XYZ file of C-alpha atoms in Angstrom:
401
model
C 147.184 72.491 45.630
C 148.218 69.536 47.745
C 149.457 71.793 50.517
C 146.259 73.870 50.466
C 144.133 70.723 50.496
C 146.082 69.311 53.434
C 145.735 72.577 55.352
C 141.995 72.697 54.661
C 141.604 69.101 55.751
C 143.530 69.760 58.953
C 141.390 72.820 59.730
C 138.206 70.814 59.197
C 139.491 68.077 61.486
C 140.309 70.649 64.172
C 136.838 72.186 63.825
C 135.273 68.780 64.229
C 137.404 68.051 67.279
C 136.337 71.364 68.819
C 132.685 70.469 68.321
C 133.176 66.968 69.691
C 134.779 68.425 72.816
C 131.932 70.917 73.063
C 129.427 68.096 72.726
C 131.137 66.141 75.496
C 131.091 69.201 77.775
C 127.387 69.622 77.061
C 126.713 65.957 77.803
C 128.507 66.336 81.130
C 126.367 69.340 82.076
C 123.134 67.657 81.001
C 124.078 64.526 82.947
C 124.772 66.617 86.069
C 121.345 68.194 85.632
C 119.664 64.805 85.347
C 121.260 63.611 88.607
C 119.027 66.065 90.461
C 116.009 64.014 89.439
C 117.427 60.583 90.284
C 117.579 59.287 93.877
C 121.276 58.765 94.583
C 120.777 55.849 96.997
C 124.483 55.788 97.728
C 125.576 55.869 94.082
C 128.820 57.866 94.083
C 128.473 59.086 90.499
C 124.969 60.433 91.083
C 126.022 62.028 94.374
C 129.010 63.765 92.797
C 126.787 64.934 89.943
C 124.450 66.607 92.437
C 127.346 68.118 94.374
C 128.827 69.786 91.288
C 126.052 72.378 91.074
C 126.934 74.334 94.213
C 130.578 74.360 93.089
C 130.576 74.510 89.286
C 127.079 75.731 88.424
C 128.095 79.204 87.158
C 131.038 77.703 85.276
C 128.631 75.252 83.598
C 126.599 78.204 82.321
C 129.660 79.943 80.885
C 130.964 76.733 79.308
C 127.566 75.895 77.804
C 127.171 79.400 76.376
C 130.651 79.221 74.869
C 129.824 75.893 73.217
C 126.593 77.325 71.780
C 128.437 80.311 70.298
C 131.274 78.235 68.855
C 128.898 75.643 67.437
C 126.745 78.244 65.706
C 129.877 79.834 64.270
C 131.161 76.519 62.893
C 127.947 74.725 61.996
C 128.250 75.477 58.248
C 131.894 74.437 58.159
C 131.584 70.896 59.518
C 129.360 67.924 58.869
C 125.722 68.843 59.404
C 124.916 65.936 61.730
C 127.812 66.849 64.022
C 126.841 70.520 64.122
C 123.153 69.809 64.701
C 123.867 67.302 67.458
C 126.221 69.688 69.236
C 123.771 72.583 68.916
C 120.994 70.565 70.523
C 123.217 69.312 73.340
C 124.736 72.734 74.047
C 121.347 74.469 74.114
C 120.027 71.807 76.502
C 123.107 72.308 78.680
C 122.688 76.082 78.671
C 118.993 75.963 79.483
C 119.365 73.364 82.251
C 122.386 75.003 83.891
C 120.797 78.457 83.750
C 117.558 77.131 85.238
C 119.270 75.232 88.052
C 121.614 78.060 89.019
C 118.842 80.626 88.659
C 116.619 78.597 90.988
C 119.452 78.340 93.519
C 120.051 82.087 93.396
C 116.332 82.758 93.828
C 116.267 80.450 96.870
C 119.240 82.311 98.324
C 117.489 85.667 98.042
C 114.243 84.179 99.325
C 116.231 82.946 102.327
C 117.562 86.430 103.026
C 120.962 85.996 101.395
C 122.700 87.355 98.319
C 125.257 86.202 95.754
C 127.838 87.881 93.535
C 127.568 85.335 90.731
C 130.544 86.598 88.723
C 132.904 85.916 91.615
C 131.762 82.281 91.772
C 132.579 81.397 88.153
C 136.136 80.385 89.096
C 136.139 79.779 92.851
C 139.448 77.979 93.315
C 141.698 80.780 94.555
C 141.135 80.493 98.319
C 143.978 79.121 100.421
C 143.945 77.653 103.940
C 144.182 80.374 106.574
C 146.308 80.269 109.693
C 144.716 81.160 113.042
C 145.953 84.106 115.046
C 146.142 82.050 118.233
C 146.301 78.311 118.896
C 145.813 77.089 122.439
C 145.065 73.827 124.209
C 141.752 74.358 125.954
C 141.606 70.913 127.567
C 143.501 67.648 127.878
C 141.144 64.672 127.790
C 142.151 61.001 127.778
C 145.711 62.125 127.158
C 144.747 64.096 124.057
C 145.296 67.827 123.735
C 142.174 69.497 122.414
C 142.999 72.665 120.487
C 141.141 75.930 120.098
C 142.028 77.958 117.001
C 141.311 81.662 117.300
C 140.626 83.941 114.325
C 140.543 87.586 115.416
C 138.535 90.380 113.810
C 140.672 92.960 111.986
C 140.061 95.768 114.488
C 140.754 95.008 118.130
C 137.686 95.590 120.239
C 135.986 93.966 123.175
C 132.645 94.181 121.421
C 132.929 91.567 118.658
C 130.268 88.840 118.720
C 131.854 85.433 119.241
C 131.365 82.336 117.076
C 132.475 78.995 118.455
C 132.649 76.601 115.528
C 132.372 72.796 115.832
C 133.658 70.813 112.857
C 131.892 67.900 111.180
C 133.183 64.494 110.176
C 130.634 61.999 111.467
C 132.065 62.298 115.006
C 134.952 60.099 113.803
C 137.106 62.507 111.779
C 137.915 66.166 111.274
C 139.762 68.769 113.297
C 139.558 72.383 114.387
C 141.583 73.567 111.394
C 138.921 72.373 108.941
C 137.332 75.164 106.887
C 140.012 77.599 108.051
C 139.450 79.932 105.080
C 135.769 80.184 105.950
C 136.584 80.837 109.604
C 138.923 83.610 108.491
C 136.164 85.100 106.330
C 133.831 85.423 109.320
C 136.642 86.966 111.352
C 137.390 89.459 108.577
C 133.727 90.522 108.648
C 134.039 91.380 112.338
C 133.276 88.230 114.336
C 135.725 86.640 116.754
C 135.844 83.000 115.682
C 137.116 80.085 117.766
C 137.146 76.607 116.206
C 137.515 73.745 118.675
C 138.596 70.122 118.633
C 136.736 67.357 120.465
C 137.412 63.687 121.106
C 136.705 61.547 118.059
C 135.089 58.133 118.109
C 136.332 54.858 116.642
C 135.002 51.318 116.557
C 136.820 50.760 119.849
C 136.108 54.102 121.477
C 132.608 55.545 121.802
C 132.432 59.284 122.468
C 128.680 59.935 122.639
C 129.170 61.316 126.170
C 132.691 62.667 125.686
C 132.414 64.870 122.579
C 129.397 66.810 123.969
C 131.280 67.325 127.238
C 134.326 68.574 125.327
C 132.430 71.213 123.351
C 130.520 72.240 126.477
C 133.808 72.789 128.263
C 135.077 74.515 125.127
C 132.198 77.005 125.175
C 132.865 77.764 128.830
C 136.552 78.261 128.033
C 135.764 80.505 125.062
C 133.436 82.597 127.203
C 136.165 83.115 129.803
C 138.831 84.118 127.259
C 136.845 85.938 124.570
C 137.656 89.417 125.877
C 141.393 88.714 125.523
C 140.915 88.604 121.748
C 138.363 91.380 121.386
C 135.200 89.342 121.841
C 132.021 90.015 123.785
C 131.234 86.969 125.909
C 127.661 88.182 126.244
C 127.157 87.558 122.533
C 128.122 83.930 122.095
C 127.125 81.986 118.971
C 127.544 78.240 118.521
C 127.958 77.056 114.947
C 128.586 73.614 113.462
C 128.076 71.483 110.375
C 126.911 67.886 109.988
C 128.004 65.988 113.127
C 129.305 69.317 114.421
C 125.840 70.707 113.780
C 124.426 68.016 116.047
C 126.885 68.972 118.768
C 126.138 72.683 118.279
C 122.354 72.284 118.507
C 122.518 69.919 121.463
C 124.975 72.174 123.272
C 122.984 75.344 122.712
C 119.667 73.780 123.633
C 121.077 71.948 126.674
C 122.680 75.154 127.936
C 119.285 76.842 127.776
C 117.828 74.342 130.228
C 120.859 74.557 132.539
C 121.796 70.942 131.953
C 125.323 70.609 133.282
C 127.985 68.482 131.628
C 130.985 67.314 133.619
C 129.773 69.411 136.567
C 130.179 72.716 134.722
C 127.646 75.430 134.066
C 127.391 76.054 130.346
C 126.983 79.666 129.233
C 123.826 80.032 127.196
C 124.601 81.104 123.621
C 122.518 83.811 121.988
C 122.093 81.797 118.779
C 122.804 78.405 117.234
C 123.722 77.868 113.560
C 123.751 74.337 112.121
C 124.449 73.272 108.555
C 122.854 69.983 107.379
C 123.084 68.717 110.995
C 122.568 65.203 112.335
C 119.717 66.380 114.547
C 117.794 63.167 113.901
C 120.447 60.464 114.362
C 117.935 57.612 114.521
C 116.477 58.580 111.144
C 119.977 59.066 109.757
C 121.015 55.623 110.974
C 117.995 53.981 109.348
C 117.826 55.910 106.077
C 121.157 57.662 105.518
C 122.869 56.608 102.295
C 126.541 55.998 101.620
C 128.402 59.175 100.681
C 130.627 59.531 97.616
C 133.727 58.664 99.679
C 132.221 55.424 100.999
C 131.388 56.735 104.478
C 128.126 55.305 105.860
C 125.918 56.860 108.551
C 125.244 53.432 110.095
C 128.963 52.965 110.673
C 129.862 56.324 112.194
C 126.713 56.441 114.322
C 127.486 52.968 115.683
C 131.053 54.058 116.425
C 129.809 57.165 118.184
C 127.345 55.437 120.518
C 129.257 52.150 120.794
C 126.777 49.960 118.964
C 123.425 50.046 117.238
C 120.500 52.207 118.416
C 118.662 49.025 119.408
C 121.551 48.081 121.684
C 121.820 51.562 123.199
C 118.474 53.391 123.003
C 119.428 55.605 125.935
C 122.574 56.742 124.131
C 120.631 57.464 120.968
C 118.279 59.602 123.040
C 121.250 61.408 124.573
C 122.537 62.484 121.137
C 119.112 63.275 119.654
C 118.442 67.012 119.467
C 114.769 66.877 120.422
C 115.849 65.556 123.820
C 117.018 69.101 124.608
C 114.318 71.110 122.820
C 112.420 73.677 124.903
C 110.933 77.156 124.541
C 114.048 78.540 126.250
C 116.346 77.370 123.439
C 118.241 80.194 121.738
C 117.198 81.281 118.227
C 118.358 78.509 115.922
C 119.084 78.502 112.199
C 119.112 75.180 110.342
C 120.556 75.190 106.820
C 119.507 72.147 104.790
C 120.498 70.716 101.405
C 117.335 69.487 99.696
C 119.063 66.622 97.838
C 120.991 65.403 100.877
C 120.426 61.690 101.403
C 123.634 61.177 103.394
C 122.193 63.018 106.375
C 118.656 62.815 104.994
C 116.992 66.193 104.697
C 113.584 64.699 105.480
C 114.769 63.659 108.930
C 115.963 67.201 109.555
C 112.630 68.660 108.448
C 110.804 66.420 110.899
C 112.937 67.613 113.812
C 112.496 71.262 112.827
C 108.701 70.899 112.788
C 108.610 69.057 116.119
C 110.953 71.614 117.677
C 108.649 74.408 116.510
C 105.720 72.574 118.069
C 107.710 72.439 121.321
C 108.198 76.208 121.286
C 111.735 76.458 119.881
C 112.497 79.632 117.916
C 113.880 77.750 114.932
C 114.353 78.847 111.318
C 114.824 76.427 108.426
C 116.559 77.540 105.234
C 116.476 75.052 102.348
C 118.779 75.123 99.338
C 117.725 73.309 96.147
C 120.033 71.340 93.859
C 122.484 70.737 96.689
C 123.923 67.842 98.647
C 125.737 67.430 101.937
C 128.664 69.833 102.418
C 127.552 72.094 99.581
C 129.306 75.110 101.115
C 132.694 73.768 102.168
C 134.752 75.047 99.198
C 135.430 78.766 99.749
C 134.277 81.142 97.052
C 131.757 78.795 95.490
C 128.075 79.419 94.868
C 127.165 77.250 97.876
C 129.687 78.881 100.163
C 128.612 82.412 99.305
C 124.929 81.552 99.621
C 125.263 79.956 103.036
C 127.512 82.657 104.461
C 125.145 85.389 103.313
C 122.118 83.632 104.849
C 123.965 83.023 108.126
C 125.163 86.628 108.204
C 121.658 87.962 107.671
C 120.232 85.702 110.374
C 122.840 86.815 112.911
C 122.242 90.475 112.114
C 118.531 89.938 112.673
C 119.378 88.548 116.126
C 121.517 91.570 116.948
C 124.646 89.433 116.662
C 126.241 91.074 113.648
C 129.585 92.888 113.792
C 129.515 96.407 115.209
C-alpha cells in the first residue's frame, strides 16, 4: 500500500508540474501578445516581446494548443484551481497567438505574398552560406571593400542582378550578413552581389563616403555581372535599415544622373528597401533605443559627424526625399508597423511625400512586427518578406527567367 501510495503521489506531483509548466508557457505567450499593445519606448523586454511574433508565432500556436489538450486531459486528476487556471491561460494563449499569426498571414497575402506556415514552426535549421566569389571591388582609405557574389544555379547571362547593401546603422555590419538569405535569392534565379562600404565611428563620419562606395559598387557590379551569368540591364538595388537608406538614395540619385566621385551611376530598374532610414531627421528625433542598446541618435550623429542642427546640409544629403523625382525607379518599401527604432511613422511620411512628387513607390506594411523582423532565415517574417519582394520584382519584369 505504501509503495502504491508513493507512486500515486509522485504521479500527481508530476501532473501538477506539467500543468505549472504549461501555465508558464501560456503566460509567456499572453505577455508577448500584450507587448503589441504597449509602446516600447526603448524598453528591451517589450521590444523583444514584439519581435518574437515574426520568429516564434507559429510555434506559440502549437505550444498553446498542446497545453490546452494536456490540461483538458489532466484537469480531473489535479487540483481544480490549478487545472482551471491553466485552462484559462492556455485558451487565452491559443486565441491570441492564432489571431496575431492569422492577421500577419492575411497581411502577407494582401501584400501579394504567401507563406507555408508549417515550414515556419521550427525555423532554426538554416546555416550561413558561403559566396561563390569574393572580390575586392574598391580600396578606400586603406580598407578593402568586398563584394560577395552568389550565383544562380544555372549559368546564364540573363539572370536579373540584385546588389544588396547591409544594415547596421552605418556603423556596423558587413557584406556577409544575411548570407543564407542571399543564397536563397540566388537559388531562385537571381545573381546576388552583397557589398561592403566604409563604416562610421564617433571619429570618422562617412555620410559622403558610404554613398560613394555603394555607387561605385553598383557601377562595378554592372561591369562584371555578365561574368557570373547576370544581365546588367536588369539591375536591382536592395538594402535594409541603414542599407535601405543607401539603396533608396542610390537608386533615386542614379535616376537623376547625379554623379558621385565623378562616376556615372547605372540606373537600377527597381529599388527594394526593408524598414529603411529614409527619414533620418525623424529617426534622430523620435527613434527609440533598440533591444541591444543601440540608439538612432548615436549612430546618426556618428554618420554625419554631429547633430542635425550642427550639420543640416549633411542631414539633407542623406535624406531620401532629396533625391525623389518622377524618374526614380519603381521602389518597394517594406515596413514593420511596430517599429519604433526606425519609426514606421517617419517612413510613411516619406512614402506619401515621394508619391506626391511622382515617385512610383509601393508600401507594404506588416503588423505585429518590429525592426529586422525578417533576418532569421526560415521564419514567418523571412518567408513573408521574401515572397512579397519576389512578387514585386516579377511584376516589374525582374523575376528569374
